[in-house]
Coordinates of C-alpha atoms in Angstrom, one line a residue:
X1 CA 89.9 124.0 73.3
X2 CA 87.6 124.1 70.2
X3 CA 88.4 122.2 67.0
X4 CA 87.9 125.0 64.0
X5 CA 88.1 124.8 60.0
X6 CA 91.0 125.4 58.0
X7 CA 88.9 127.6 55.6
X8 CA 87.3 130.8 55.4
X9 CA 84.2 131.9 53.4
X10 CA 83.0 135.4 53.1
X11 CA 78.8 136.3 51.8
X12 CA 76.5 139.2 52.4
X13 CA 73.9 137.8 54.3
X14 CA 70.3 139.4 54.9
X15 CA 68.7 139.6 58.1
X16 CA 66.1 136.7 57.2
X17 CA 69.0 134.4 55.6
X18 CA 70.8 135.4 59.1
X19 CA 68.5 134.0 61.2
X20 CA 67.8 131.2 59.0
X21 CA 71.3 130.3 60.0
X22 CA 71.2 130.1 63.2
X23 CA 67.9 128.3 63.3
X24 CA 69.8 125.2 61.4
X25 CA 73.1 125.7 63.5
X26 CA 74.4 121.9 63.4
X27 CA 73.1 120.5 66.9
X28 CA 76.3 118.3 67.1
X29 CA 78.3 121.6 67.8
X30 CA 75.7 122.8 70.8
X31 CA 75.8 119.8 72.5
X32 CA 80.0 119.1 72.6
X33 CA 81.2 119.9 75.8
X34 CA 84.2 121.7 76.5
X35 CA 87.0 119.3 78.7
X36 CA 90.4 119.7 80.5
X37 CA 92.8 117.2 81.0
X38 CA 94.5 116.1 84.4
X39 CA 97.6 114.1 85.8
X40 CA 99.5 113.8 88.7
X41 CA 100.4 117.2 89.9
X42 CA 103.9 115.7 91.4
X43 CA 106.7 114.0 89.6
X44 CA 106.1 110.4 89.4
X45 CA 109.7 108.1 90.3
X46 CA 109.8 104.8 88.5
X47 CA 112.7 102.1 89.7
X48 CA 114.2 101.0 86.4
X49 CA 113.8 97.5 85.3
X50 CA 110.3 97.7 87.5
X51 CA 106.8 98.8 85.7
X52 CA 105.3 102.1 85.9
X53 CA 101.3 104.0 85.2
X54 CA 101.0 106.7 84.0
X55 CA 97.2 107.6 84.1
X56 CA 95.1 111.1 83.5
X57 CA 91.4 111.8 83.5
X58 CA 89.1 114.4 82.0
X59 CA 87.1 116.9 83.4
X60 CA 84.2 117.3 83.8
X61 CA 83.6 113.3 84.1
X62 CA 82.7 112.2 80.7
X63 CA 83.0 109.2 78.3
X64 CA 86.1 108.9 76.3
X65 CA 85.5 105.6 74.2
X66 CA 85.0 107.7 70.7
X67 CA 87.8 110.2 71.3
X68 CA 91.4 109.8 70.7
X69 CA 93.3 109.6 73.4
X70 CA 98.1 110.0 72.5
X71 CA 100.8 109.7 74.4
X72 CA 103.6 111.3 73.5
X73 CA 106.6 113.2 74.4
X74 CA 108.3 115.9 71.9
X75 CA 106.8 114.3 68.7
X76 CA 103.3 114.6 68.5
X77 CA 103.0 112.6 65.0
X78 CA 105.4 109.5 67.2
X79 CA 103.6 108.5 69.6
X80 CA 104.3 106.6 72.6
X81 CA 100.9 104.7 72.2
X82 CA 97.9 105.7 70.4
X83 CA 94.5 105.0 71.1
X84 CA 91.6 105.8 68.2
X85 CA 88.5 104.7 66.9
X86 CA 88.2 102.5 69.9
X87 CA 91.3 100.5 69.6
X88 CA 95.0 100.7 69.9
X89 CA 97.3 101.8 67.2
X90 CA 101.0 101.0 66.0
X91 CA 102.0 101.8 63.2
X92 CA 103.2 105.2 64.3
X93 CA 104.5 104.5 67.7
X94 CA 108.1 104.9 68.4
X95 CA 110.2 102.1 68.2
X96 CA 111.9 102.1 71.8
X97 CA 108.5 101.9 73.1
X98 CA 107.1 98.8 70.7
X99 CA 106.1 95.8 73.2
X100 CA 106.3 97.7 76.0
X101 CA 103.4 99.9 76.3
X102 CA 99.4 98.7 77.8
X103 CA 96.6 100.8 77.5
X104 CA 94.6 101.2 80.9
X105 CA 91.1 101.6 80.2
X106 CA 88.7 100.1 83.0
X107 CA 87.8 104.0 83.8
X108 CA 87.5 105.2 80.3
X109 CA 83.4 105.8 80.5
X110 CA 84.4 108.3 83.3
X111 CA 87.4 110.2 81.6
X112 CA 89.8 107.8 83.1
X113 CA 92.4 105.8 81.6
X114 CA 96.7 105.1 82.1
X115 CA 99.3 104.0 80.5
X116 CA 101.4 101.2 81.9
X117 CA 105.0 101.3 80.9
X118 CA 106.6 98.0 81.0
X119 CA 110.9 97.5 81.9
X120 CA 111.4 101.0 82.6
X121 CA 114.8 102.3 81.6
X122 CA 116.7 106.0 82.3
X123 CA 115.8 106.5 78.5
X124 CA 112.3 107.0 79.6
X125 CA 113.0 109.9 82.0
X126 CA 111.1 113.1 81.2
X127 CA 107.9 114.7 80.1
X128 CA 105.2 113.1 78.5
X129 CA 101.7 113.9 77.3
X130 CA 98.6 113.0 78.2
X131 CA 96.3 114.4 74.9
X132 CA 92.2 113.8 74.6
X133 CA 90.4 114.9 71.1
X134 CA 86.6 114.9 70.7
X135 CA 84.9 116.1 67.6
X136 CA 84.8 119.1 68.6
X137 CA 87.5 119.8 71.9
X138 CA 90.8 118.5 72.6
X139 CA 93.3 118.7 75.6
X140 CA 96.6 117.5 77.3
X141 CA 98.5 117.2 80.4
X142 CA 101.7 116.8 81.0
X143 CA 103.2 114.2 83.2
X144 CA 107.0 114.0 84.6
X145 CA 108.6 110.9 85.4
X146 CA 111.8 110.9 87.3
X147 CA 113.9 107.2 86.8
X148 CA 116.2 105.9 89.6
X149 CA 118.5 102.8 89.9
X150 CA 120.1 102.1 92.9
X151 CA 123.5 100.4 92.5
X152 CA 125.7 98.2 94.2
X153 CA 127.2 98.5 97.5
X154 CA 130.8 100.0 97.4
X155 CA 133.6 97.7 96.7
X156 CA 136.8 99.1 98.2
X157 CA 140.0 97.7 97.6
X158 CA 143.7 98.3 98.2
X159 CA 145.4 99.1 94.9
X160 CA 149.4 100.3 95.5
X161 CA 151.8 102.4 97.2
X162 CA 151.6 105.9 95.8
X163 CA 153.0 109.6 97.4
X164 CA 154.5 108.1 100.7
X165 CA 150.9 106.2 101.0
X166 CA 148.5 103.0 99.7
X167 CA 146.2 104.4 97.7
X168 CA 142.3 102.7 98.4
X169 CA 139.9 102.7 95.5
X170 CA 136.1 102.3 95.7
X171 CA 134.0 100.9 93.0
X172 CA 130.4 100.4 92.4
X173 CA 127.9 100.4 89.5
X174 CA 124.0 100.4 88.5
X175 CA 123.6 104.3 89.3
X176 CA 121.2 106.7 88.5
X177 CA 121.4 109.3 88.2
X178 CA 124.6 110.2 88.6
X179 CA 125.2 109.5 92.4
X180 CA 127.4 111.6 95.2
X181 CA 130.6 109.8 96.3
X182 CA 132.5 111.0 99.6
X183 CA 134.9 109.2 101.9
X184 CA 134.8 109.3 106.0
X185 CA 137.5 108.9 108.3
X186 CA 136.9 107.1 111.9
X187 CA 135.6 110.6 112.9
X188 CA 133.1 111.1 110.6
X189 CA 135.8 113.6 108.9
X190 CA 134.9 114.1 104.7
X191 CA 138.4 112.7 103.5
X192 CA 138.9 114.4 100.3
X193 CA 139.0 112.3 96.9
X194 CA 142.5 111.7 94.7
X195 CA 140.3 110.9 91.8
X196 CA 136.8 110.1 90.9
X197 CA 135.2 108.5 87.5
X198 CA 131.6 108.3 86.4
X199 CA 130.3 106.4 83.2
X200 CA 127.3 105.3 82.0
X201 CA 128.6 102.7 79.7
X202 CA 126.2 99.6 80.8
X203 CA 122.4 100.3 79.5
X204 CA 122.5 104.2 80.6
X205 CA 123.6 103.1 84.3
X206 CA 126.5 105.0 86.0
X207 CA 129.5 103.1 87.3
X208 CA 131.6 104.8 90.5
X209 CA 135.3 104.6 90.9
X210 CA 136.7 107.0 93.4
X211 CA 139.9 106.8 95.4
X212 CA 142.5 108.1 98.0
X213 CA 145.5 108.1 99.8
X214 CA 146.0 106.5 103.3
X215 CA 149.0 107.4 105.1
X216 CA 148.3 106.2 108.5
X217 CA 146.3 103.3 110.6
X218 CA 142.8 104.0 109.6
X219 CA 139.5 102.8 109.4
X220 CA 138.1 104.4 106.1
X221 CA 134.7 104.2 104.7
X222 CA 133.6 105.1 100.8
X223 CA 129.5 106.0 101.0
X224 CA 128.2 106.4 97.6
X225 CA 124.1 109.1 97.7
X226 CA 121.3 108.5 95.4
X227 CA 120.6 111.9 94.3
X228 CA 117.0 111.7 94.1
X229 CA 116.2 109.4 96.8
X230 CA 118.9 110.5 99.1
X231 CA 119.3 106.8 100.1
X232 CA 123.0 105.6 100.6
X233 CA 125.4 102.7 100.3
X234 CA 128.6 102.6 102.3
X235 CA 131.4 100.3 102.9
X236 CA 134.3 100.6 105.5
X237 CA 137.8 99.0 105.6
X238 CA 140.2 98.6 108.1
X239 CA 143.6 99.8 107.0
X240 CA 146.4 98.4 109.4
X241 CA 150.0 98.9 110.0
X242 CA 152.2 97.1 107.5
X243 CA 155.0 96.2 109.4
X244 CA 154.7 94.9 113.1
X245 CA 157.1 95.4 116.0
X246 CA 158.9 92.0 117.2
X247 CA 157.9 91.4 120.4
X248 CA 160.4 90.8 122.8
X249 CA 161.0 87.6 124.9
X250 CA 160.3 88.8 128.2
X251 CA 156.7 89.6 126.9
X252 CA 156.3 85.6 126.3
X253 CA 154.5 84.9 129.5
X254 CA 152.2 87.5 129.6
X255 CA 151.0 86.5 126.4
X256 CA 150.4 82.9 127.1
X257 CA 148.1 83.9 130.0
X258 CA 146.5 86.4 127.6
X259 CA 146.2 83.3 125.5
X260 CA 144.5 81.4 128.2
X261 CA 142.4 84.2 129.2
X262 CA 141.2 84.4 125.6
X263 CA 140.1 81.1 125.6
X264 CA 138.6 81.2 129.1
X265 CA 136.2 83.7 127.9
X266 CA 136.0 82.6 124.1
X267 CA 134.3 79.2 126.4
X268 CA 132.0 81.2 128.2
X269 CA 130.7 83.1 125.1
X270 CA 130.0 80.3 123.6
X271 CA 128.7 78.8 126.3
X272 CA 125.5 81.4 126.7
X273 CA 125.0 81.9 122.9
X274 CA 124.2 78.4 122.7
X275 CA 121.8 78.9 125.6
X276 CA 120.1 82.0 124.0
X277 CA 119.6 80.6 120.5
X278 CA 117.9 77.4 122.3
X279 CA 115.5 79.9 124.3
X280 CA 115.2 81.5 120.6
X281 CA 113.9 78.0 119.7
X282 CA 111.4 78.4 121.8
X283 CA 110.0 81.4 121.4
X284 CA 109.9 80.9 117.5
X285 CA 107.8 77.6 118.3
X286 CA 105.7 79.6 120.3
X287 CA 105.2 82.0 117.9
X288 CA 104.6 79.7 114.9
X289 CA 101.7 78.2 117.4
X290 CA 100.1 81.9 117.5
X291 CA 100.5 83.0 113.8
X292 CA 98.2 85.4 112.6
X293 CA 95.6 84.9 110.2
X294 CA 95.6 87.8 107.9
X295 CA 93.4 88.8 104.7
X296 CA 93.9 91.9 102.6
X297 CA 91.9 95.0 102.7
X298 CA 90.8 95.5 98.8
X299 CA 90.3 99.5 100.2
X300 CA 93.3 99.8 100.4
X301 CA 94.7 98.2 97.2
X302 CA 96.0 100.2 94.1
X303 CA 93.6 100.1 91.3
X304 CA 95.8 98.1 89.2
X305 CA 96.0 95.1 92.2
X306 CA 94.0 92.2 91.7
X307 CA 93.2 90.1 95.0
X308 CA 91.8 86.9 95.6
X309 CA 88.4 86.3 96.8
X310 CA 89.6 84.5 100.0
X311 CA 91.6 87.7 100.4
X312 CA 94.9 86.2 100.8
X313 CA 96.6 86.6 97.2
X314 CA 97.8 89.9 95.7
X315 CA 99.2 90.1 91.9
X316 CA 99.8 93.0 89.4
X317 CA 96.9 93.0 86.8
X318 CA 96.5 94.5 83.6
X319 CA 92.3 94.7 82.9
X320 CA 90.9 94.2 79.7
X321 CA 88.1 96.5 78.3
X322 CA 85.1 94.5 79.1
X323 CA 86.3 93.5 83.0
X324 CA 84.5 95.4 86.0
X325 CA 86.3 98.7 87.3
X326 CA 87.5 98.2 90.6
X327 CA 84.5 99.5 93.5
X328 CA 87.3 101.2 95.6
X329 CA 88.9 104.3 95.8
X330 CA 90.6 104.9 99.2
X331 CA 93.7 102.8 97.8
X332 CA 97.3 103.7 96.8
X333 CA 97.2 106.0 93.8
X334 CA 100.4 105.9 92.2
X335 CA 102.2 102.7 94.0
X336 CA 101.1 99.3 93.4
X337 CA 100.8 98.6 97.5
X338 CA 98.1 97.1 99.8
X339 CA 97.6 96.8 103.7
X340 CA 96.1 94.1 105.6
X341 CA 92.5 94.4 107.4
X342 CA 93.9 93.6 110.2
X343 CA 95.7 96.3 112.5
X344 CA 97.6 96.2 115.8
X345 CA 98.2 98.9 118.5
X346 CA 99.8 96.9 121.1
X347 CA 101.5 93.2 122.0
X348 CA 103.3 90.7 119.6
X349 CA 102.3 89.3 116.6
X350 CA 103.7 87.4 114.0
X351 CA 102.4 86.3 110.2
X352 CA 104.2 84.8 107.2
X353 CA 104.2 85.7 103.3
X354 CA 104.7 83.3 100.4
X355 CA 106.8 85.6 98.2
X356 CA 107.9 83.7 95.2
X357 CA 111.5 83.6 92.9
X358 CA 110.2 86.6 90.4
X359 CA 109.7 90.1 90.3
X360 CA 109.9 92.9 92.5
X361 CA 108.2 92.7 96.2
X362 CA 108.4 94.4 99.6
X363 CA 106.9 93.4 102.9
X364 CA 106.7 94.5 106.6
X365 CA 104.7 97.1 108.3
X366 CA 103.1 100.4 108.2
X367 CA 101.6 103.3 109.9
X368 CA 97.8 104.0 109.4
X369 CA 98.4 107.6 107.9
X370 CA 100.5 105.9 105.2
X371 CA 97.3 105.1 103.3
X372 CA 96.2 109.1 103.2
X373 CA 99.2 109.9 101.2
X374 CA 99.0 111.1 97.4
X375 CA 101.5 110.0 95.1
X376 CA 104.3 107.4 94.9
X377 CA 104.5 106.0 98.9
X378 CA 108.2 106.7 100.3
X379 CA 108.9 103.3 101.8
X380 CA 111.5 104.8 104.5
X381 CA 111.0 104.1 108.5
X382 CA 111.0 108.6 108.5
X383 CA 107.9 107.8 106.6
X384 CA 105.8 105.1 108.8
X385 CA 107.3 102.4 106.4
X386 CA 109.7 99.2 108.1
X387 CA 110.3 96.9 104.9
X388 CA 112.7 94.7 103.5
X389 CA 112.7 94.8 99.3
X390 CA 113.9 92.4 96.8
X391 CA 114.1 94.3 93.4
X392 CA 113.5 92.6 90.1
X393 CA 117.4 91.4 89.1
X394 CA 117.2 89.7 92.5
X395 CA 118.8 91.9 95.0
X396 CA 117.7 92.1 98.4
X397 CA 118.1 95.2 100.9
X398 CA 116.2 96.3 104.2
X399 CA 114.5 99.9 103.4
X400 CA 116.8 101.7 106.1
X401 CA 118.3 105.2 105.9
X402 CA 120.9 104.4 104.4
X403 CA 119.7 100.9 102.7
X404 CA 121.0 98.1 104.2
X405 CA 122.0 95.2 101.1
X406 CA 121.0 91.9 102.7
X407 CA 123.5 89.2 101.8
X408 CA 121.7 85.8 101.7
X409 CA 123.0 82.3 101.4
X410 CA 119.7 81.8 99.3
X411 CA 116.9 83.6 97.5
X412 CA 113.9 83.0 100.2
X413 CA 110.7 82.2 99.0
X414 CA 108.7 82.7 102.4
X415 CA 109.2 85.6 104.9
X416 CA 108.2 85.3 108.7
X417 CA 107.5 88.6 109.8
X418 CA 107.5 89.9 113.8
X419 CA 106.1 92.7 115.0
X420 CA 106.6 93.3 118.5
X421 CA 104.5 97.1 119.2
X422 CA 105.5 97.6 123.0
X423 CA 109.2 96.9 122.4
X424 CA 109.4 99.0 118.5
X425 CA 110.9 96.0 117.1
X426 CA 110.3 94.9 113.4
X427 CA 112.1 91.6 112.6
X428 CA 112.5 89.6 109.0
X429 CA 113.1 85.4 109.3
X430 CA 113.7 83.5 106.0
X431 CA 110.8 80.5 106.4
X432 CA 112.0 79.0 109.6
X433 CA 115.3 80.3 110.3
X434 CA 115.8 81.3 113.9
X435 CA 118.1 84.4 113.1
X436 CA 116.5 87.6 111.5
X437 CA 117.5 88.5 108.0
X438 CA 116.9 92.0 109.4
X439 CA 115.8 93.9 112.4
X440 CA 114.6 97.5 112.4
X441 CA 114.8 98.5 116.2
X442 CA 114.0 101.0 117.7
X443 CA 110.9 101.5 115.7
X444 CA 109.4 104.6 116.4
X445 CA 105.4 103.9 115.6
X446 CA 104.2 107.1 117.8
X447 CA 100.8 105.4 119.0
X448 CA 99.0 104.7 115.6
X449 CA 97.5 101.3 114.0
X450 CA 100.2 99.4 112.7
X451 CA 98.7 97.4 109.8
X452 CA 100.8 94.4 107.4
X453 CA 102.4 96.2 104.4
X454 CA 102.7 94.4 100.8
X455 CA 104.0 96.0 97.4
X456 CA 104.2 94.1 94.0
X457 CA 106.0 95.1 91.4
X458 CA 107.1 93.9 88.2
X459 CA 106.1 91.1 85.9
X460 CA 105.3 87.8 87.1
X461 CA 105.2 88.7 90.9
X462 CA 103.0 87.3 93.3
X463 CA 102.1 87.3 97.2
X464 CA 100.3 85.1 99.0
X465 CA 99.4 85.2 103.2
X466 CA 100.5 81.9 104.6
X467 CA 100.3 80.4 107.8

């Protein structure tokens, strides 16, 4: 769109002054180039408490050092951040965004730059505004970004005795947005609620309380649905009789041989666990003897990775202005993720990662096909994705469908990871622990290349290949 005066001037002009005029039309206005502005044409979902781009481009490709290139959402004279006269700006920006906000301009000789919003919170869900001005043009685009939090899993305890039955509650908290709630019966039966309560008290989050009543011997489970992800936490309980018959005495001896029966078999269970885990041992020596020796593929790698020249380290990196754009292009778009070189398509094979104590990470496995996909990656085994994630305030879950939370003894620093192709087994080992943190079997990988997976997200996360 063309930038025009504010004024208006009126003249009789002859045919020589006419021509006159355009003979000294101001060459600055015939060569300006007309531009339109471009952003992701999905939704982009940012995990709260995790970082986030946001990034646009002109077209045609064209410098944008001298132009002024605002973010902002409703206000255009508040900014989000402000870029002009080849430099960030502040004064004007709005005060929830002050120290939170980077200005992404590696690409900007091309048209191409992105804003990296730091410590996301559900505050920053909505529309924002990608807006370009030359001398002459300007343009905008408008980006959507969707926030989710995924909360606890359920809590569900046994409150009183209420209307002939014990009433069971189920708690939980760290939603959004606001999240389904539905309890289950042993059958898979939708029990309906007594009550439910949802508030948003802690830092925009929603906390779950839901309950009902029991009446009879149940197991009972509370399952709480992100509504945007459509991933799911659940909990079960086991809600037994309250009083017990007395048994009688002529019972007496068939319970002792019960007893010994018990204990006969209790023996023998023991007996052949012990043997498997020390034919575990084994294996995992072998294994450790075998490791592979990745490196990652840089073609693969978001823009916004930086990997080290040996190939074997992978961090989050915010450029400066004068450091080379990245040579790539076939990487992740919109998800700060990055496969290995190396692929497999049959056997066993096993590798380790050095994860760190900080920040956001997820490891494991993906299909080929994953790397064609536009947008923010899915990491769901539906989606050619087997990973296990630890999120930024330190909890740790395998991506199933539902999530599965992962309740450690410890924060591990190194992952062993197993992939065994022919069986469709993906297993998870904390350093060299014999006994999987997780195991996604049967893995369904449908005869493509099954390549290392690594994501990195938030500040001060790191991931290094180690043998």
């Amino acid at each position: 769109m063309r930038l025009l005066g504010n004024h208006r001037r009126e003249a009789i002009i002859s045919l020589p002054g006419l021509t006159l005029f355009f003979v000294h039309l101001p060459i600055h206005t015939l060569e300006s180039a007309q531009f339109t502005v471009t952003g992701p044409d999905q939704p982009i979902i940012a995990i709260v408490g995790e970082d986030v781009v946001l990034s646009c481009h002109l077209s045609p490709t064209m410098s944008a050092e001298d132009m002024e290139v605002r973010w902002y959402r409703s206000d255009f004279s508040s900014p989000v951040h402000l870029y002009r006269y080849g430099k960030d700006q502040y004064e004007q920006q709005m005060p929830e965004y002050t120290g939170r906000t980077d200005f992404l301009r590696d690409g900007i000789r091309d048209g191409r730059v992105a804003l990296m919003l730091r410590k996301v919170t559900p505050t920053d869900e909505g529309q924002y505004r990608c807006y370009f001005q030359s001398t002459a043009f300007y343009g905008d685009a408008i980006l959507e970004l969707q926030v989710v939090a995924l909360g606890s899993a359920p809590l569900i305890s046994v409150e009183d005795y209420q209307d002939g039955g014990i009433r069971v509650v189920c708690r939980s908290a760290g939603w959004y947005p606001k999240p389904q709630v539905f309890w289950q019966d042993l059958t898979g039966r939708r029990v309906p609620s007594l009550s439910e309560t949802k508030s948003g008290r802690h830092y925009g989050l929603f906390e779950i309380e839901a309950s009902v009543i029991v009446k009879e011997t149940s197991n009972i489970s509370c399952s709480i649905r992100d509504a945007l992800l459509k991933q799911e936490k659940k909990s079960t309980i086991n809600i037994a009789e309250p009083i017990f018959p007395k048994l009688s005495p002529w019972i007496t001896i068939p319970c002792t041989i019960l007893v010994i029966e018990f204990f006969v078999i209790c023996s023998l269970l023991y007996y052949f666990k012990t043997k498997e885990k020390r034919d575990e041992e084994g294996r995992w020596r072998n294994w450790l003897r075998k490791a592979e020796q990745l490196s990652l593929d840089p073609h693969t790698a978001n823009p916004f990775l930086l990997i080290s020249p040996d190939g074997k380290r992978v961090r989050l990196e915010v450029k400066g202005k004068d450091q080379e754009e990245p040579g790539y292009s076939e990487g992740f778009s919109y998800s700060p993720c990055v496969l290995a070189c190396q692929g497999f398509t049959q056997g066993r094979h096993y590798w380790g990662v050095e994860v760190g104590s900080k920040g956001g990470w997820a490891v494991g496995v993906a299909k080929q096909s994953v790397r064609t996909k536009e947008g923010v990656v899915s990491l769901k085994p539906e989606d050619g994705v087997w990973v296990i994630e630890r999120q930024w305030w330190g909890q740790f879950w395998a991506l199933s469908n539902p999530v599965t939370p992962l309740s450690l003894s410890k924060k591990p620093e190194k992952i062993r990871i197993s992939l065994d192709y022919d069986m469709g087994l993906v297993e998870f080992f904390d350093a060299d622990d014999v006994i999987p943190l997780y195991t996604f079997a049967p893995a369904s990988f449908e005869g493509e290349t099954i390549f290392p997976f690594f994501r990195v997200g938030g500040a001060g996360a790191h991931l290094r290949l180690c043998p």
